[in-house]
Each structure stands twice: as C-alpha cells, then as structure tokens.
Coordinates of C-alpha atoms in Angstrom, one line a residue:
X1 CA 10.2 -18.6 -14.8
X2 CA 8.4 -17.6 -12.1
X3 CA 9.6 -17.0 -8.6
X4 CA 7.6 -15.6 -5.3
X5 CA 10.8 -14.9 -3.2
X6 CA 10.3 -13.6 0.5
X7 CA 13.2 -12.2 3.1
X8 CA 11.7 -14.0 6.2
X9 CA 8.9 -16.6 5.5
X10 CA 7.4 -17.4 1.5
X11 CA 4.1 -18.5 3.5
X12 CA 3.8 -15.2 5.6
X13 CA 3.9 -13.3 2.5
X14 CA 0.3 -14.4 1.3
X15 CA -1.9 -14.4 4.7
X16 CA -3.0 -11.7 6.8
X17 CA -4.1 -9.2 4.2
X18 CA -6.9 -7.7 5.5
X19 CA -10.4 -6.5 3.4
X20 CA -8.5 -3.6 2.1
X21 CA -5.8 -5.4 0.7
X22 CA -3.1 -4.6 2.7
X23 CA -0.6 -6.4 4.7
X24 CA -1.1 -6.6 8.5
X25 CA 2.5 -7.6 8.6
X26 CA 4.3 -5.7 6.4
X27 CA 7.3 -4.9 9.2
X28 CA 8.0 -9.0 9.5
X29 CA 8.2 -10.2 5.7
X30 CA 8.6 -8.3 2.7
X31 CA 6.9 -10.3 -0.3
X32 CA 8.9 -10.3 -3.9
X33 CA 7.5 -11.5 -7.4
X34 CA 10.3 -11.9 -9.7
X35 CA 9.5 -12.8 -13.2
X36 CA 12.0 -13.4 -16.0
X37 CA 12.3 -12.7 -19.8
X38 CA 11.0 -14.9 -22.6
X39 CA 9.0 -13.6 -25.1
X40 CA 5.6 -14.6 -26.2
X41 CA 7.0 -17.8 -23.4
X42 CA 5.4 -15.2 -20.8
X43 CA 2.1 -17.4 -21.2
X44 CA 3.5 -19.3 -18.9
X45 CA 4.5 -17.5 -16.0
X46 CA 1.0 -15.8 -16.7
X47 CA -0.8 -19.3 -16.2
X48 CA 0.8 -19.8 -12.7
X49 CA -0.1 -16.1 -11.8
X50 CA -3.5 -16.7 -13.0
X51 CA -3.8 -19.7 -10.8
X52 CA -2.7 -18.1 -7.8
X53 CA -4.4 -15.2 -8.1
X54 CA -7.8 -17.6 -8.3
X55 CA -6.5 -19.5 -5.3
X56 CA -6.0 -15.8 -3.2
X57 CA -9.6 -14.7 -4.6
X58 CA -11.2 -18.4 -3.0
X59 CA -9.5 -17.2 0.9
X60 CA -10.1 -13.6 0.5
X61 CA -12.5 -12.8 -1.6
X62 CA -13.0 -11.8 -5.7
X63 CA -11.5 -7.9 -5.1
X64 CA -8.4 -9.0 -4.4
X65 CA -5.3 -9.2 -6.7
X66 CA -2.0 -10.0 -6.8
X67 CA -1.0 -6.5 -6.7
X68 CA -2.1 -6.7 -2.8
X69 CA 0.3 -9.3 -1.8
X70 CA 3.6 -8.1 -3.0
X71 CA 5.6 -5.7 -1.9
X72 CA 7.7 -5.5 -4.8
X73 CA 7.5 -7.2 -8.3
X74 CA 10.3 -7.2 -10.4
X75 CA 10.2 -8.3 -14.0
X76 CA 12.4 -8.7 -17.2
X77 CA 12.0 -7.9 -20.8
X78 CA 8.1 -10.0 -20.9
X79 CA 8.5 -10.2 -17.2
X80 CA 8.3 -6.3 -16.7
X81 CA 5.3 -6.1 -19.0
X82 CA 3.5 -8.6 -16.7
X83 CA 4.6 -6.8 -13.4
X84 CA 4.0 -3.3 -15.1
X85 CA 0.6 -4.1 -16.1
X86 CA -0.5 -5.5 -13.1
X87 CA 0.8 -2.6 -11.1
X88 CA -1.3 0.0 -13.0
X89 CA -3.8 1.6 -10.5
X90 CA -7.2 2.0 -11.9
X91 CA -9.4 5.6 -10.7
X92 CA -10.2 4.1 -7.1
X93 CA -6.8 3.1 -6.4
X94 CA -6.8 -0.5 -6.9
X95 CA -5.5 -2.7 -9.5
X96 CA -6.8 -2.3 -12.7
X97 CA -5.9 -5.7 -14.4
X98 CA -6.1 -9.3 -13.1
X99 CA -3.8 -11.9 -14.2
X100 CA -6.4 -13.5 -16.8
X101 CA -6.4 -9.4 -18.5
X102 CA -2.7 -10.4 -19.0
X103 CA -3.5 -13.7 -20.7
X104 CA -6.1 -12.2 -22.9
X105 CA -3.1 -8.9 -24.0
X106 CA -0.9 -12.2 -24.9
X107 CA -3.3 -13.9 -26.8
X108 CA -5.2 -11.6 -28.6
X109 CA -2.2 -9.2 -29.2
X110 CA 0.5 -11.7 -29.5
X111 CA -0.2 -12.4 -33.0
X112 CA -0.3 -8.6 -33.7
X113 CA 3.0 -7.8 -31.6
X114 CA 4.9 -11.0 -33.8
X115 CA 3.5 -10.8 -37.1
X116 CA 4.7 -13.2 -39.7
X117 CA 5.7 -11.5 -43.1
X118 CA 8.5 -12.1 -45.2
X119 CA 11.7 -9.9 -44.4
X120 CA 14.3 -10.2 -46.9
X121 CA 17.3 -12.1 -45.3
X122 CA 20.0 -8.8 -45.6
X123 CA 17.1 -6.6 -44.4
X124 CA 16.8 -9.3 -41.1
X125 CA 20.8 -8.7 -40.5
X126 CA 20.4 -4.9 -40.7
X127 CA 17.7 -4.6 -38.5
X128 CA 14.9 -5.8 -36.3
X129 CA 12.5 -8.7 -37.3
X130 CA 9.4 -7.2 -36.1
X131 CA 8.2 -3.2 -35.7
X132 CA 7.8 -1.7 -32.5
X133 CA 4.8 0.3 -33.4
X134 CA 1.9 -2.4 -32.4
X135 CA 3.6 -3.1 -28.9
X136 CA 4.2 0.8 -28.5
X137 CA 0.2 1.1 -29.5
X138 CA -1.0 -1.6 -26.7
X139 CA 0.9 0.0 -23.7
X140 CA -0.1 3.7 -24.6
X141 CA -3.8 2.1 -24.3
X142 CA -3.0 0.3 -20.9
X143 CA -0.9 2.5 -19.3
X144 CA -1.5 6.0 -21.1
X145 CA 0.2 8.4 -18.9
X146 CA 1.4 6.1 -15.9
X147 CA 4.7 7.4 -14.6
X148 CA 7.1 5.0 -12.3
X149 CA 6.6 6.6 -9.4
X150 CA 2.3 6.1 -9.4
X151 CA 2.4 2.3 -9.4
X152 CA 0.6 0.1 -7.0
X153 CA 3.4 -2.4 -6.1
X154 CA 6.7 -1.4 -5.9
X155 CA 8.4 -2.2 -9.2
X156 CA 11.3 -2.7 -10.5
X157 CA 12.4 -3.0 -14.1
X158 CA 16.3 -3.9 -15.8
X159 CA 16.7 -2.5 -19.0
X160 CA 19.7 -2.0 -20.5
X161 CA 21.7 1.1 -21.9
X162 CA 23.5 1.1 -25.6
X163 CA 25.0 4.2 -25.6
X164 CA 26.4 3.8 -21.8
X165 CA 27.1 0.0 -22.3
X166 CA 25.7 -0.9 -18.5
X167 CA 22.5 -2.0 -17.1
X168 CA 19.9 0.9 -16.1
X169 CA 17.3 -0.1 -14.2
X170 CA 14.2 1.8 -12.7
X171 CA 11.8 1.0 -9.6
X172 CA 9.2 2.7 -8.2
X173 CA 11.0 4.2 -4.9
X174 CA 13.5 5.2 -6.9
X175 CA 11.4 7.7 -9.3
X176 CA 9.6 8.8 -6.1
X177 CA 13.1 10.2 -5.2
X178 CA 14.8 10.9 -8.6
X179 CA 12.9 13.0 -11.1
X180 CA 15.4 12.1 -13.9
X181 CA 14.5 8.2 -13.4
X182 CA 10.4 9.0 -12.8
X183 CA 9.6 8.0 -16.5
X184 CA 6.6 7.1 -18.1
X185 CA 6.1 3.1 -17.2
X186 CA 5.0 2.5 -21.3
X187 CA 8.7 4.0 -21.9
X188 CA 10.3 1.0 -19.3
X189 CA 8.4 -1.4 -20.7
X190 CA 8.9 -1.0 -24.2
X191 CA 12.7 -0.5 -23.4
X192 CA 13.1 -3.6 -21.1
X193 CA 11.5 -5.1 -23.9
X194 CA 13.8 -4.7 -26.9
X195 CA 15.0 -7.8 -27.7
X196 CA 18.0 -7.1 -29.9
X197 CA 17.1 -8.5 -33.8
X198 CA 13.7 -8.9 -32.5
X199 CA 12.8 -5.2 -31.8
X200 CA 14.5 -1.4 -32.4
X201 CA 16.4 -0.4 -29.1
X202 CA 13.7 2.3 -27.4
X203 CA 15.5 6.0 -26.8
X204 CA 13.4 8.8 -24.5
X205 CA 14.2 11.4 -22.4
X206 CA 12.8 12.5 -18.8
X207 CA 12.8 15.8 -18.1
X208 CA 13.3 17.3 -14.4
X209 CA 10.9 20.5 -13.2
X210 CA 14.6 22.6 -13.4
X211 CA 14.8 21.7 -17.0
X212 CA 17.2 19.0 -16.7
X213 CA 17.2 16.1 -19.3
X214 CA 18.4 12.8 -19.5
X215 CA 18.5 10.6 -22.4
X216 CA 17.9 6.8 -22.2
X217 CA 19.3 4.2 -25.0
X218 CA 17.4 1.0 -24.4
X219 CA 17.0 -2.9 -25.0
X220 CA 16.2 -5.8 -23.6
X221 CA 16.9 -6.1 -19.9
X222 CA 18.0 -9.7 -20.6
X223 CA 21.2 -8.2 -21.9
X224 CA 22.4 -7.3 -18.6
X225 CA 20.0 -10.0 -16.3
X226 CA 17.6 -12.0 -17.3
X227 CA 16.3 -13.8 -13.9
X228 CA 15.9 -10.1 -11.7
X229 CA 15.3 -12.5 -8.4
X230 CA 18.4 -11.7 -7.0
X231 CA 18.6 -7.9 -8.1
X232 CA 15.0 -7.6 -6.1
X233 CA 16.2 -9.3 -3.2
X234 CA 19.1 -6.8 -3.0
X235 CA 17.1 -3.8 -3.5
X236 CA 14.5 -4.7 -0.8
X237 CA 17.8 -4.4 1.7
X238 CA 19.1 -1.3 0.0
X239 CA 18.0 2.2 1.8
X240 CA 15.6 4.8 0.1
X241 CA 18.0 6.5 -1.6
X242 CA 18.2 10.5 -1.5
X243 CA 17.7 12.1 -4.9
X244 CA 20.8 13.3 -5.5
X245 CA 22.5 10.3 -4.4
X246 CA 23.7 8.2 -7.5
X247 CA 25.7 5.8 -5.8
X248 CA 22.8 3.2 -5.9
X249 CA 23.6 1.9 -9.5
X250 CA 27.4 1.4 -9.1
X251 CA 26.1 -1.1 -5.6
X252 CA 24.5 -3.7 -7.7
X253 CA 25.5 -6.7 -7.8
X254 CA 25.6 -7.4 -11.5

C-alpha cells in the first residue's frame, strides 16, 4: 500500500514547488510518502507512483520527480528499496531515477532476484529460499557508495535487529547526526529487505572516524512494522536529535 500522508494539508504538499524543485512552503506542511512491504507486490505501489509522478510532470514540467515533493519517504522491506532508489542523487544533485526506472528494476530483475529452482524440502527449513547475491549485485550498481546521510529526500528505513531482538531503524537526519547509524543506503536496503525464509538476515558494521564500530544483525523491517505511516508521522514531530543522544529509539511508538 501506498500512502502520501501530510501534517497540515495532503493538497498543499504537491503545489507550489517552484522550477527548482523545491517547496515554497516548506514551514506550513511537511509532505510524507509511506510505502509498505510486500515483495515482488511492490509493482503495485510502483504503478500509482508512476502515475503520479506523470501527473506532477504534466503541471510542472518533465525535470521534476517525486523526490521534489516529499519531505520525507519512508519505506518497508520493498517499500525502502522504492524510497531508497528514488532518493539517490545523480552528479547535478537531482534525482537520478523516476518512478518508471523502478518498474523497469522490478521487472527485468524480479525474475533474477526470485529465481525458480528446486530446493530440497529440509534444505528450505534450514535456510533461505532464494540467495542474496543477485539483489546485493543490483543495489551496488544503483547505489554504489551512497551513504544515509547523502540522500535527496529525507528517508527513513525499519529494519529489524536479530541479535538485539528490537526494531533498528535509520533516516537520513539521523546519520547526518550519528556516525554509527550513517551506513551505506545498499546495506539498509538489503537489510530492511530480508524476509525471513525468503532471504539470509544482512550483518555489517559502520565504523565512526574515532574507530568506533557497531555491528548490525538485520531482516526484514516487516518484523517489527510493516505499514511505516505512523512511524514517519512521529518522526517528522521528533527534534533533530544530537549525536550522542540515543534516547530517540527507546521514543518510538512501536
């Protein structure tokens, strides 16, 4: 599913952006995407982003995306790797990919991503169904070296942890104020992204510039919340926080 969520007024959201792209209004209304998990079922929320992005282009004209009307986008699991990829900034600082370059990733990499081949039926109880590798290959070629913090929208990602048995998530004002959660956005995605029996949990480490690590143990954001509508309300009223303040995790409202 496929929400565009607002604080004051859903219409305010998507006028007034001017030829640059950016709100005129941005102290009034703060503009929210929210798009949940579902698997290759992302073609759909893809189709209604396509349509609107087509609709924005006929009142604006054909340079702008949907990366210039929201504020934040928040995604789950299939919805991250939608919001993620249409974040990524291309080398003059706009968006790089449209909402049809997202249809095309499904479609043509879908069948890659969930390939059919026989997997013994003790093998399917012991582990994942499919490999990682051809999902880890397409968002090192779309993202390469795109951290959290260099996104276009704001975004914000729910994964969840194995080893600390609690949702984790990261967003894009909170790597610009905590090194330790500045990861690399292909790291996120595949992590939100780990369905359990479907794919391997994801584990990677950020390191600070003082040479502090942390270690990250994660699957599928659905685990913890599926629909991230409410979570991005929430965390467009929460404060920047400082970076050594750590209280913001234990505030949500899980």
């Amino acid at each position: 599913m496929t929400e565009v969520s607002d604080v004051c007024s859903s219409s305010a959201c998507l006028i007034d952006v001017n030829r640059n792209g950016s709100h005129k209004d941005r102290d009034r209304t703060t503009c929210i995407l929210s798009i949940d998990g579902g698997g290759i079922r992302g073609i759909i929320p893809t189709s209604i982003l396509i349509f609107l992005e087509e609709q924005l282009q006929l009142l604006d004209g054909e340079h702008v995306r949907l990366a210039d009307y929201f504020d934040l986008m928040a995604g789950t699991s299939t919805g991250g790797l939608i919001a993620g990829i249409l974040s990524v900034p291309n080398e003059e600082g706009r968006p790089k990919f449209e909402a049809n370059d997202v249809m095309k990733i499904y479609f043509e990499q879908g069948p890659i991503i969930f390939k059919k081949s026989f997997v013994p039926f003790l093998k399917q109880i012991r582990g994942p169904k499919y490999s990682a590798t051809p999902l880890e290959g397409i968002l090192q070629e779309n993202l390469k070296e795109l951290r959290m913090k260099d996104t276009l929208s704001e975004i914000l990602i729910p994964t969840f942890d194995i080893k600390l048995m609690q949702p984790t998530y990261f967003s894009t004002r909170e790597a610009r104020n905590d090194e330790s959660k500045n990861a690399y956005v292909r790291d996120v995605l595949r992590g939100t992204s780990a369905a359990p029996t479907y794919f391997p949990p994801h584990l990677f480490k950020t390191i600070s510039e003082n040479g502090t690590e942390r270690n990250f143990h994660l699957v599928d954001g659905g685990v913890g919340i599926n629909n991230p509508t409410h979570l991005a309300i929430f965390h467009s009223f929460v404060p920047s926080p400082k970076a050594t303040d750590h209280k913001l995790q234990s505030q949500l409202p899980w």
